[in-house]
Each structure stands twice: as C-alpha cells, then as structure tokens.
Short mmCIF file of C-alpha atoms (C1' of nucleotides) in Angstrom, two decimals:
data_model
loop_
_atom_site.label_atom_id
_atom_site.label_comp_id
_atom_site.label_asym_id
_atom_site.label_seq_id
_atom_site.Cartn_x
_atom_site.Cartn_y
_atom_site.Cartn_z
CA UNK K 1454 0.00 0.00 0.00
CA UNK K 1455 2.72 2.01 0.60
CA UNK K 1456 1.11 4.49 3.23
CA UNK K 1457 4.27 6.24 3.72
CA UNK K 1458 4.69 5.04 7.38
CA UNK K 1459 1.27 5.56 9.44
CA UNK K 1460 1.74 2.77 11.51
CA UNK K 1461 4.27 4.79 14.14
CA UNK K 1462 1.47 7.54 14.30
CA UNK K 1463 -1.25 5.16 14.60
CA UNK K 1464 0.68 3.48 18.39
CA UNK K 1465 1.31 6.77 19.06
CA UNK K 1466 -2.16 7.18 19.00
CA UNK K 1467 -2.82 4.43 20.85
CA UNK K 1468 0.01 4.86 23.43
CA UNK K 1469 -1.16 8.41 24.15
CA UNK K 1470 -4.35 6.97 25.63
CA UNK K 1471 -2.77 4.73 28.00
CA UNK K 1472 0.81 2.62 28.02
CA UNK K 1473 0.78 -0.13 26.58
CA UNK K 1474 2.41 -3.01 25.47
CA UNK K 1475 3.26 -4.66 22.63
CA UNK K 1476 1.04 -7.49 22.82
CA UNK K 1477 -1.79 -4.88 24.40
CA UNK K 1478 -1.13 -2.94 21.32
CA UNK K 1479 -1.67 -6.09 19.00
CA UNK K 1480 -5.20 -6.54 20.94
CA UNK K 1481 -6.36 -3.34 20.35
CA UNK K 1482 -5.16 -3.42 16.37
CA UNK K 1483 -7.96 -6.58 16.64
CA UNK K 1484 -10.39 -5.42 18.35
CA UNK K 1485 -10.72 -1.88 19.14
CA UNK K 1486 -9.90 -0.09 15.68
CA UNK K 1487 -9.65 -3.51 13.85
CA UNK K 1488 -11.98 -2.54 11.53
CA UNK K 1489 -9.98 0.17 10.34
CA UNK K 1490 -6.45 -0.58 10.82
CA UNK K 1491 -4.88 -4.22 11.41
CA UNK K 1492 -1.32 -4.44 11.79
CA UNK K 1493 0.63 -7.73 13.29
CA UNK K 1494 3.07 -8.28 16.14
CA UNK K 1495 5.86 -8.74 13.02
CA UNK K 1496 5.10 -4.97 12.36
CA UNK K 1497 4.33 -3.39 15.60
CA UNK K 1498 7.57 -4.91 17.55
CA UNK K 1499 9.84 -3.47 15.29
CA UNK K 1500 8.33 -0.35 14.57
CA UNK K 1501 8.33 0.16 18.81
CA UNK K 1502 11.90 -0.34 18.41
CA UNK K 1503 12.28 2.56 15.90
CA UNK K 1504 9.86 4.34 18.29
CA UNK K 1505 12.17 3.66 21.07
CA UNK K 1506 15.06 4.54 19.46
CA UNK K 1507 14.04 7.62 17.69
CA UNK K 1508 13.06 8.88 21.55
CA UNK K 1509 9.04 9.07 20.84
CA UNK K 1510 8.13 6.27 23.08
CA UNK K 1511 9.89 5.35 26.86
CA UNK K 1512 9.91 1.79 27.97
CA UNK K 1513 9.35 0.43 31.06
CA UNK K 1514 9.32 -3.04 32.63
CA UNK K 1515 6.59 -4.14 34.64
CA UNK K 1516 5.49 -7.39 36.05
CA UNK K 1517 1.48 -7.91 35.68
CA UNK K 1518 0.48 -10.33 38.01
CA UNK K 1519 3.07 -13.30 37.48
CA UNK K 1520 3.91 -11.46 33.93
CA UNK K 1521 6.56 -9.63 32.81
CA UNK K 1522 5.63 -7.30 30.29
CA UNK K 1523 7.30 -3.99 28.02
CA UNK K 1524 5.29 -1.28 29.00
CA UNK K 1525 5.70 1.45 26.15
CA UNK K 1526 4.72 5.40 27.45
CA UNK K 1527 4.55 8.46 25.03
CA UNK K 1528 6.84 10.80 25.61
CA UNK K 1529 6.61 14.56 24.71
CA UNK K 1530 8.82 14.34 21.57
CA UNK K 1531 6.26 11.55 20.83
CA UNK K 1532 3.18 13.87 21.56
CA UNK K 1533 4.54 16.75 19.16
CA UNK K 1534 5.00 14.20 16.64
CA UNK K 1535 1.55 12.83 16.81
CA UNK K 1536 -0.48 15.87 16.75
CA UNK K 1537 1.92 17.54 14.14
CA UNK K 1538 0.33 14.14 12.09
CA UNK K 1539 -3.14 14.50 13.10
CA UNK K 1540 -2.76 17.90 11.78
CA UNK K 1541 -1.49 17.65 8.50
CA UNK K 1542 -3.82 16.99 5.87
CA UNK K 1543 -4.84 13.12 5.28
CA UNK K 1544 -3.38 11.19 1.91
CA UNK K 1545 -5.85 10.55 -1.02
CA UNK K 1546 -6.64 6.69 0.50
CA UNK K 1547 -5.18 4.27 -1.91
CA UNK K 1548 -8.68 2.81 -3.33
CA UNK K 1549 -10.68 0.73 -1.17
CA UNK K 1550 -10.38 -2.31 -3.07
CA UNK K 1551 -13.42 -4.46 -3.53
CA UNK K 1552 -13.65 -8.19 -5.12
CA UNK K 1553 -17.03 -8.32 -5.01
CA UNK K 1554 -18.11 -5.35 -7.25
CA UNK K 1555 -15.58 -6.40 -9.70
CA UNK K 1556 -16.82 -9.73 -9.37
CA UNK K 1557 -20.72 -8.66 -10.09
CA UNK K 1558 -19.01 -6.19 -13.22
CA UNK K 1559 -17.58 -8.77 -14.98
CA UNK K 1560 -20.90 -11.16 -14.54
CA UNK K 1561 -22.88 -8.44 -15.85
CA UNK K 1562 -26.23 -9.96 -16.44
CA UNK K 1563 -25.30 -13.17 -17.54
CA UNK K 1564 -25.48 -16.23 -15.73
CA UNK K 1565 -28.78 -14.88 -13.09
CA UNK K 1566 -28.31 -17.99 -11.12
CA UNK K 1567 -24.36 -17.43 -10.43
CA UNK K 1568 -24.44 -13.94 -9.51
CA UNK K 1569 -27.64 -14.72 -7.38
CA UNK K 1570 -25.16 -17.01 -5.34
CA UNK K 1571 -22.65 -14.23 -5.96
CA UNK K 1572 -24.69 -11.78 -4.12
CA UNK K 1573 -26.02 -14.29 -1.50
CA UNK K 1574 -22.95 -15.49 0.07
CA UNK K 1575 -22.13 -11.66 0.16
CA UNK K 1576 -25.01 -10.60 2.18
CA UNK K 1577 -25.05 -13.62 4.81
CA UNK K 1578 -21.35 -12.37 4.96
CA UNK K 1579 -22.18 -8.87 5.40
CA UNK K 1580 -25.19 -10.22 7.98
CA UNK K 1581 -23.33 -11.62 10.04
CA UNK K 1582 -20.31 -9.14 10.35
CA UNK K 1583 -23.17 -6.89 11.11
CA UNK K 1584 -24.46 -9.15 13.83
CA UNK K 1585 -21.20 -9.49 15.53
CA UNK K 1586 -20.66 -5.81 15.58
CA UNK K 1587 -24.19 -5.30 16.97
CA UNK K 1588 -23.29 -7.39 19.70
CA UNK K 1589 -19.87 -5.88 20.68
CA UNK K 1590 -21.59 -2.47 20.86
CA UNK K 1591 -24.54 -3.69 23.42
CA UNK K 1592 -22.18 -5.50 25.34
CA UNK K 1593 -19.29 -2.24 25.29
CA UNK K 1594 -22.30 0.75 25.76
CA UNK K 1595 -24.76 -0.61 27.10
CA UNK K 1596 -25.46 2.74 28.98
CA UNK K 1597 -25.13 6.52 27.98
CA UNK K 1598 -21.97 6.56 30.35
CA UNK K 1599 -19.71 4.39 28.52
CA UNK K 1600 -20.89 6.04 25.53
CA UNK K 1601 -19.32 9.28 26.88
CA UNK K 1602 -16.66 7.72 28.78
CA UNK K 1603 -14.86 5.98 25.51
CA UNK K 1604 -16.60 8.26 22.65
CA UNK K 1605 -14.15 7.67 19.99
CA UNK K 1606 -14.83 3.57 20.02
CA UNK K 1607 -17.82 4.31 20.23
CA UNK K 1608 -17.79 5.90 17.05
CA UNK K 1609 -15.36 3.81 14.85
CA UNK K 1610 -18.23 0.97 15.75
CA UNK K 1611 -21.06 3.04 14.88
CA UNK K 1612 -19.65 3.60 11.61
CA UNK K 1613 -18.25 0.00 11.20
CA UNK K 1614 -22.20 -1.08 11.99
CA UNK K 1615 -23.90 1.46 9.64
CA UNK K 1616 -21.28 1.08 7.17
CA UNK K 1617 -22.18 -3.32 7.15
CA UNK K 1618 -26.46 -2.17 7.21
CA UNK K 1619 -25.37 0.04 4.00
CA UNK K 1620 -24.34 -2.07 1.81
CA UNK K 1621 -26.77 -4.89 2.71
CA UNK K 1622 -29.09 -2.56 2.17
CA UNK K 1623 -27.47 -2.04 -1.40
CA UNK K 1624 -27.13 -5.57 -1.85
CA UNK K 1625 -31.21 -5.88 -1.53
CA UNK K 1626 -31.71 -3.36 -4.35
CA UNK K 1627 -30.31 -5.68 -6.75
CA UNK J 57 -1.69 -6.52 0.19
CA UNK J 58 -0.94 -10.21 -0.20
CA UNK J 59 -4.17 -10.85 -2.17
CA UNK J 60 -3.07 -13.85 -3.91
CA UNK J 61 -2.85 -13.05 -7.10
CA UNK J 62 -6.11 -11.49 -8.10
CA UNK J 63 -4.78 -9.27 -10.87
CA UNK J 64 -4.63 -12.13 -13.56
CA UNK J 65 -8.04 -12.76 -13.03
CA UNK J 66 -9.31 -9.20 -13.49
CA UNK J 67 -7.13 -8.38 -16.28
CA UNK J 68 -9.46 -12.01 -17.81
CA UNK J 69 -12.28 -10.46 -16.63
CA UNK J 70 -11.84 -7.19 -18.31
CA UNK J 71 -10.33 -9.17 -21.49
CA UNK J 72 -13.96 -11.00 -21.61
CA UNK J 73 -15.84 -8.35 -22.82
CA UNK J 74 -13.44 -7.08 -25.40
CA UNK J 75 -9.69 -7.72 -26.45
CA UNK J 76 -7.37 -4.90 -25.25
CA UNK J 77 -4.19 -3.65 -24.78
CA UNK J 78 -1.85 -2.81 -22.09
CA UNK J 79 -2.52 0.64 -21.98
CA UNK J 80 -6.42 0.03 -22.95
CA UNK J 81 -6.27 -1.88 -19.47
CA UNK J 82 -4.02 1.03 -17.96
CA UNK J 83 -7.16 3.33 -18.72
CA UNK J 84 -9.70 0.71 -17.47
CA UNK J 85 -8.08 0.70 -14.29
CA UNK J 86 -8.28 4.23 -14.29
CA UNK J 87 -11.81 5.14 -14.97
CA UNK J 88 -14.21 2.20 -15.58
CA UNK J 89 -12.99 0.04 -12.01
CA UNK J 90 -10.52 2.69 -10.53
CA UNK J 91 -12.90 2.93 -7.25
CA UNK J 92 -13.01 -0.62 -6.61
CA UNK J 93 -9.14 -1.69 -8.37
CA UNK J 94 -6.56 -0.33 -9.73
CA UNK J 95 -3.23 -1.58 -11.41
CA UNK J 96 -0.37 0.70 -12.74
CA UNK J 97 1.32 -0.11 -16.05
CA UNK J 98 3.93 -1.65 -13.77
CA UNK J 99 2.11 -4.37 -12.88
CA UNK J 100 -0.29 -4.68 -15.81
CA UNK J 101 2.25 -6.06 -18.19
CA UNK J 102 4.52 -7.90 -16.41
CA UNK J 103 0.82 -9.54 -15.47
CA UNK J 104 0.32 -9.74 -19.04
CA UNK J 105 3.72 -12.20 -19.95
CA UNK J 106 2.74 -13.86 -17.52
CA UNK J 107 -0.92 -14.59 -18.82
CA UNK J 108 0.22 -15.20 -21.92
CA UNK J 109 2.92 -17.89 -20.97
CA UNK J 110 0.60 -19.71 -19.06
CA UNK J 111 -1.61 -19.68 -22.29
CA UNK J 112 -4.54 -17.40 -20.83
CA UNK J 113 -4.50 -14.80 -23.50
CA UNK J 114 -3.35 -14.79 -27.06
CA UNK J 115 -1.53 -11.51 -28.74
CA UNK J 116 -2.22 -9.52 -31.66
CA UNK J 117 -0.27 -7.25 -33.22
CA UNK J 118 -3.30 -4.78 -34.49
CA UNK J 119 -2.55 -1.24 -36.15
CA UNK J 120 -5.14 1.34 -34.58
CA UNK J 121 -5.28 4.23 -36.54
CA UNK J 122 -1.63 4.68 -36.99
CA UNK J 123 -0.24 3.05 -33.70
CA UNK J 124 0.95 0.04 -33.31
CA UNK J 125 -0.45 -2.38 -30.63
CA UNK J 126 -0.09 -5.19 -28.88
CA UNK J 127 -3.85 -6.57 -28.70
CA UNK J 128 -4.45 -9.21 -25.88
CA UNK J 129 -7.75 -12.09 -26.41
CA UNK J 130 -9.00 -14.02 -23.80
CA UNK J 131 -8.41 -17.99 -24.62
CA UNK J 132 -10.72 -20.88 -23.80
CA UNK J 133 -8.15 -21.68 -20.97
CA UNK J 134 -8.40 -17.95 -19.73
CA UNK J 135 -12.16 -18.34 -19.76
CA UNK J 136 -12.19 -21.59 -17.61
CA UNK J 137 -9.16 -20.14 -15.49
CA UNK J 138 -11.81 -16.46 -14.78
CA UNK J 139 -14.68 -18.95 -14.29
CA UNK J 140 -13.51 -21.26 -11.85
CA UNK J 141 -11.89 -17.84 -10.19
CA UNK J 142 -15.36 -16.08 -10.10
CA UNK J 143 -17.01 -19.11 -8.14
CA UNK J 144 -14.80 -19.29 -5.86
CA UNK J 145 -15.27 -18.33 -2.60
CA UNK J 146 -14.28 -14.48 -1.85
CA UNK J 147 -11.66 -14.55 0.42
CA UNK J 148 -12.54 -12.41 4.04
CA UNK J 149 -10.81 -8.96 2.62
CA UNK J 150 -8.11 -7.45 4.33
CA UNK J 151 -9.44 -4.64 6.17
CA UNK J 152 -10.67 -1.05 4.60
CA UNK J 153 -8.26 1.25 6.24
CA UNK J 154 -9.31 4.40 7.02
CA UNK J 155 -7.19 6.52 8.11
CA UNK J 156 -9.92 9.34 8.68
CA UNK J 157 -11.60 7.24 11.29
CA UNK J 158 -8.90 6.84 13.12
CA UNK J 159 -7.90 10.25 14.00
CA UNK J 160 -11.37 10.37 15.20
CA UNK J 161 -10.92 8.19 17.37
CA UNK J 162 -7.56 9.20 18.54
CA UNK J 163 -8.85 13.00 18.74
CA UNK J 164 -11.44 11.72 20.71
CA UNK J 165 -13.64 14.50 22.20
CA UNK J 166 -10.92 17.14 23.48
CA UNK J 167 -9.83 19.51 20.98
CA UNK J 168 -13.02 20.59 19.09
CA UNK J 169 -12.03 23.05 16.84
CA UNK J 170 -9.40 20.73 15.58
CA UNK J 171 -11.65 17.73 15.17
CA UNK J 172 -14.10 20.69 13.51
CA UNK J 173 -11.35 21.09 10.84
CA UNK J 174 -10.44 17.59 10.21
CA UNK J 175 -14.28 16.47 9.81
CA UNK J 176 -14.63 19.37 7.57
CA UNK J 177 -11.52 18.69 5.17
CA UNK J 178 -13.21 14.86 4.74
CA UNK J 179 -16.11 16.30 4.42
CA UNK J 180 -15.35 18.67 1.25
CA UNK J 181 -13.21 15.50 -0.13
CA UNK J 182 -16.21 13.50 -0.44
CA UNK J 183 -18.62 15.87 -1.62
CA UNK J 184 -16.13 16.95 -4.14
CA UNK J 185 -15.74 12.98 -5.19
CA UNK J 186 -19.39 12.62 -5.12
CA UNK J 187 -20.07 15.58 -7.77
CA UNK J 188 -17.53 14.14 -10.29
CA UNK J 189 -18.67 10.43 -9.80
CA UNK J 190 -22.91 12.26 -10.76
CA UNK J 191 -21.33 14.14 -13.41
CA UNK J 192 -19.55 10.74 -14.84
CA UNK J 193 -22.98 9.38 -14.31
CA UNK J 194 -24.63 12.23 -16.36
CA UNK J 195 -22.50 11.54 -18.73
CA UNK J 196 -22.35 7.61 -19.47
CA UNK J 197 -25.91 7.21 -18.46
CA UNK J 198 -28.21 9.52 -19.54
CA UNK J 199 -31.05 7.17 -20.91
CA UNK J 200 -32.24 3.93 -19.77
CA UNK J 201 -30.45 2.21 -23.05
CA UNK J 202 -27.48 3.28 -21.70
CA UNK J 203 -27.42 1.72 -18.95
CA UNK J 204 -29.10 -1.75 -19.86
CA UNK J 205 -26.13 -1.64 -22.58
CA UNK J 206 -23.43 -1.34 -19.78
CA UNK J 207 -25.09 -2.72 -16.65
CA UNK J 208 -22.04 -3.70 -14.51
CA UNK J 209 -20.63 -0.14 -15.49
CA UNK J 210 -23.67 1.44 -14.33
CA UNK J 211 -23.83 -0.66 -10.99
CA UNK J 212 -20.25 0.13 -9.59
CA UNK J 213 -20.52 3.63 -10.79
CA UNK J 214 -24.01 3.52 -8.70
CA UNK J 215 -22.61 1.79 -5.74
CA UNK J 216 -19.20 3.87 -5.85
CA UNK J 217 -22.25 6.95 -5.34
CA UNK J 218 -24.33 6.07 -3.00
CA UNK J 219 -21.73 5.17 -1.04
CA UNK J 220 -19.69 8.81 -1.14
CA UNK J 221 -23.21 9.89 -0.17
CA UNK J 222 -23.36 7.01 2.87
CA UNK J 223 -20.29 8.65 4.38
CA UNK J 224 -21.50 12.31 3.79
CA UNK J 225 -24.55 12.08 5.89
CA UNK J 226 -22.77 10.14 8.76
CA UNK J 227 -20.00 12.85 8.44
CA UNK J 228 -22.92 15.28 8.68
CA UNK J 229 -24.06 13.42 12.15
CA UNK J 230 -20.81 14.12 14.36
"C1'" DC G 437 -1.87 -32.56 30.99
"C1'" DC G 438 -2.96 -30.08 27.22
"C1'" DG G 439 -4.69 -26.55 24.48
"C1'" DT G 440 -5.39 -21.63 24.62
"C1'" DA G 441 -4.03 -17.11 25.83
"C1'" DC G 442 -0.18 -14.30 27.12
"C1'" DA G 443 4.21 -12.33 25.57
"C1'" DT G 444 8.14 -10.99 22.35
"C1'" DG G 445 10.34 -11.23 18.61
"C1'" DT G 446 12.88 -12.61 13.43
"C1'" DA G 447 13.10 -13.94 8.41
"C1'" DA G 448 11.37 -14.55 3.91
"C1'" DC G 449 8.40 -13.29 0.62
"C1'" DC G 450 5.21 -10.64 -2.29
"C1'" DC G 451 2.01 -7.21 -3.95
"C1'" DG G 452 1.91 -2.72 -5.19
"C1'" DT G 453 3.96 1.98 -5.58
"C1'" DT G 454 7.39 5.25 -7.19
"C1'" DA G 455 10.60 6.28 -10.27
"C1'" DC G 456 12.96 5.58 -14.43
"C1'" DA G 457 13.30 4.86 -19.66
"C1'" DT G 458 12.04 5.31 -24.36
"C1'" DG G 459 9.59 6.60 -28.36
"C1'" DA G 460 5.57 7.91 -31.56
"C1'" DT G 461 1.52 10.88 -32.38
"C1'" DT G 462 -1.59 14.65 -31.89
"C1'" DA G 463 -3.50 19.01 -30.60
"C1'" DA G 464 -2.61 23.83 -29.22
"C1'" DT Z 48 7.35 23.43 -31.22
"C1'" DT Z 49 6.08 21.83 -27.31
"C1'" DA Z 50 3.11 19.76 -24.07
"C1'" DA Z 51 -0.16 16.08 -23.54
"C1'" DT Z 52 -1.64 11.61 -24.84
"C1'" DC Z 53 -0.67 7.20 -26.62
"C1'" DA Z 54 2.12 3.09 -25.96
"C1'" DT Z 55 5.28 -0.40 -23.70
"C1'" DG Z 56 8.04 -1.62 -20.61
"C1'" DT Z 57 12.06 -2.23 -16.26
"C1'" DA Z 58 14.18 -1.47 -11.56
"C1'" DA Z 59 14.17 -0.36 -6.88
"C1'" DC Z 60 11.89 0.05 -2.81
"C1'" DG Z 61 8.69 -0.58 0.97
"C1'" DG Z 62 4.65 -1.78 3.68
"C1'" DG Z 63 2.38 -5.76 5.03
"C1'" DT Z 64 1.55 -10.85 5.27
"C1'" DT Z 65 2.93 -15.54 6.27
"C1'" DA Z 66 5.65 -18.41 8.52
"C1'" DC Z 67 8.97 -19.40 11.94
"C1'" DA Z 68 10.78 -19.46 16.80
"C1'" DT Z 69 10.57 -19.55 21.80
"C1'" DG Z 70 8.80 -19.51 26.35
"C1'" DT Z 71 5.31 -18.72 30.39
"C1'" DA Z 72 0.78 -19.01 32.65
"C1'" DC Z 73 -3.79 -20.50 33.16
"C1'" DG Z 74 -8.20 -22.94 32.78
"C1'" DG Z 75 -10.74 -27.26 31.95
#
DNA sequence: CCGTACATGTAACCCGTTACATGATTAA
DNA sequence: TTAATCATGTAACGGGTTACATGTACGG
C-alpha cells in the first residue's frame, strides 16, 4: 500500500491513551480499531523499536500479576509528533479495493443464477459481520456513560455497523 | 496486500468483454474500475507475460489508426481459469483502512475546533468525489439504453455513489 | 496434561507503488 | 514546437503478510 509510514502515528495514537504493550497494542489493532487498521506483532515490535530509538516512546518493565511485560509510554517528543500528524492533511486513501463489485461487473447480467449465489454469500457475509458488531456495541455501551466515557470507540463501531447495514441494504436493491 | 494473485483474473475479466491492450487496461483501471481496483502499467504487463505464458491470453499485433499495438484475447483456458476464479469463494478482505476514522478516534472529544477542521476537510473531499462520480454518471448514463447496454458499469458507478453519499450524511451526524 | 491465551520477537516473501526509460503521435 | 496523450516496458523500494521461533501461565 505504501502508506508512507502511518503505523508509528497510529501506536502513538494508541500509546497516548494509556501505556501499553506490545502485545496490548496487537489486541487493540484486533479489536478496538480492527476494523480500520490491522497491523501484526511482526510490524508493531519493530516499529516500537524505531519508536524507542528515535526517543518518541519510553519503555518500562513491569510485572502484571506473574507477567513480565514492556510497558511502552509516550513521551513529549512523541506527543509533538503525533499531533503535528493529526494535523497535517490526510493522503488521497489508496482505493478501497473491492472483489465483489468487480466480481458482479464482470458477470454483468449473464449467468442470473451465479451472480444470485454471488450476491447471496455476500449478504449472509455482510449479515453476520453486522451481527457481531451489533453485539460488541450492546455488550461495550450498554449505557449513555460508557458512551461518553470511551466516545471515539464508540464511534469507529457506529460507523463499522452502519457502514455493514449500508451495503446490505445495497445488496437488496439488486 | 498479499491478495493472492487477483490481478490475472481481473485483467481475464476485463479481457472478456473485449480484447485490449496494455494501456487500454491502464485506462480501465483508471476510470471504468478505478474505485473498486486499480493496477499501474507496472504491474499490468509484467501480469500480461505472464498470462500469456501460461496460455490465458493470445496476442495480436493490431494497427489502430496509426499506432501500433499489442492486442491481448481471452483464450478458452483464460475463460475456464476467470470462471472457476469467479465461483470461488471471496476470500474475508483485508481490512478497509481508514485513516480518517482513526484520528477520530484518537482525537477523541478534546480539541473541538481541531476535530471541527479535520471532519470538515473529509467532508469537502467527499462531496467533491461525489459531484464528479454524478457528473460521470450524467455523462455515461443519460437514458435507460445506456445503462441496460453497460449494466455492470452502471452498478459500480451507482454503488461507488451512494456510497460517497453514505459517508457524507454520517460525516454530517458528528 | 494439554490446548489456549499471554508475551516478544525474526526472516522470507510478495504485492503494489514510485521512479525511471524510451519513443511515436496529436493538438494547441 | 512543445506539451499532452498514446504506448510499452524495467528497476528499486517498501509496507504488510505468512511463517517461523521460543517460552510462560492458566483454565478445563
């Protein structure tokens, strides 16, 4: 994709929360903003590293419970760095790539019964995505509080949700 | 990306309508499926020597006008290969990153006027995108022949539209 | 006791982008 | 005549994935 080296900005980002370790920061790449950013523990160690070395990020060592873990804290060179980024103005996104519109372009009307199949398997795909989403956000804000208390998760899942009911609801116009 | 070698089969699938050329793919890539794929001339014909070693497309030298070019044609074994592709299941994709989103969630609730500008700066991207993606509608599709004639290039220009408009109005919700 | 979760990393590979190269044709 | 479009490629680089490697702790 080359994105011309978010992924320090986006643990900053996440570090500036709360410090966090590696593996806390590889949870949080699946769960909390997984919908919008993945990256694996073969990416996020090293970039820490560069992080680390380039003075953005502290380290410290902390055992939690019978654990040892890297505990990685922003630091102020780190801060200035981050909001300098969320600041300047965001890249032209590099195409949001999508198999099954190509897929229904080059079936064109031909073949109903295919692209029926084609467009089944995509909503019960979309369905359920939806569903588990649906659930996370019950379980996570279940009451105005926790809605305020962690507003910006809340809001990557509300747009994750609506952005699933969208095109399902596109799906059922065809 | 690691998407295992899709481009073969949408160069077939673009091949199945009508034989092209390198470049006639270049500008496919650019316009007709540029929101949902794209492929730079870098990767197009490489793809290409490929295809045709393996027997998927057959070449033809054709003059156009007074250019010389290298015209590609889908082969029975390129048909079968794009068939058995387009049946297959589509594999989960890898995340729509969206750089936008996160800021908003990193930005969080502090620091309104800044969040103010960022939302705003999306917000004028998209509604500028939208505009040229109705006018390209305007254009290609002005009577219901039109689009009957060119279905699957009506639905992912349609799609590719309603969804611009999707993210407006939640945009228009924070 | 055995699989899963916790915890931290390295190495190889590959898809895709940027940049580089070259040359003919056409419209301003 | 000169910039843009047409036309076909190659080389280098880089972000991201897959696979590899190792070890601890905990729950059933």
């Amino acid at each position: 994709m080359a994105s011309k080296e978010k992924l320090p900005y986006i643990i900053l980002g996440l570090l500036k929360e709360a410090p966090l370790s590696g593996y806390d920061l590889k949870i949080k790449f699946e769960q909390e903003i997984g919908e919008f950013w993945q990256a694996k523990t073969s990416q996020i160690y090293p970039s820490l590293k560069t992080l680390l070395e380039d003075g953005a990020v502290e380290l410290s060592q902390e055992i939690v419970g019978a654990r040892k873990k890297k505990i990685y804290h922003i630091t102020e060179k780190g801060r200035t760095a981050l909001a300098k980024w969320m600041l300047s103005p965001i890249e032209e996104f590099p195409v949001q790539k999508d198999e099954f519109m190509l897929r229904l372009y080059f079936q064109k009307k031909t073949e109903l019964t295919e692209l029926r199949s084609l467009i089944m398997s995509e909503l019960v795909m979309h369905q359920s995505k939806l569903y588990h989403l649906q659930e996370r956000q019950k379980i996570l804000f279940d009451t105005p509080e926790k809605i305020a208390e962690d507003h910006g998760h809340f809001l990557i899942l509300d747009y994750a949700i609506k952005r699933e009911q969208f095109k399902i609801d596109w799906l059922n116009t065809l």
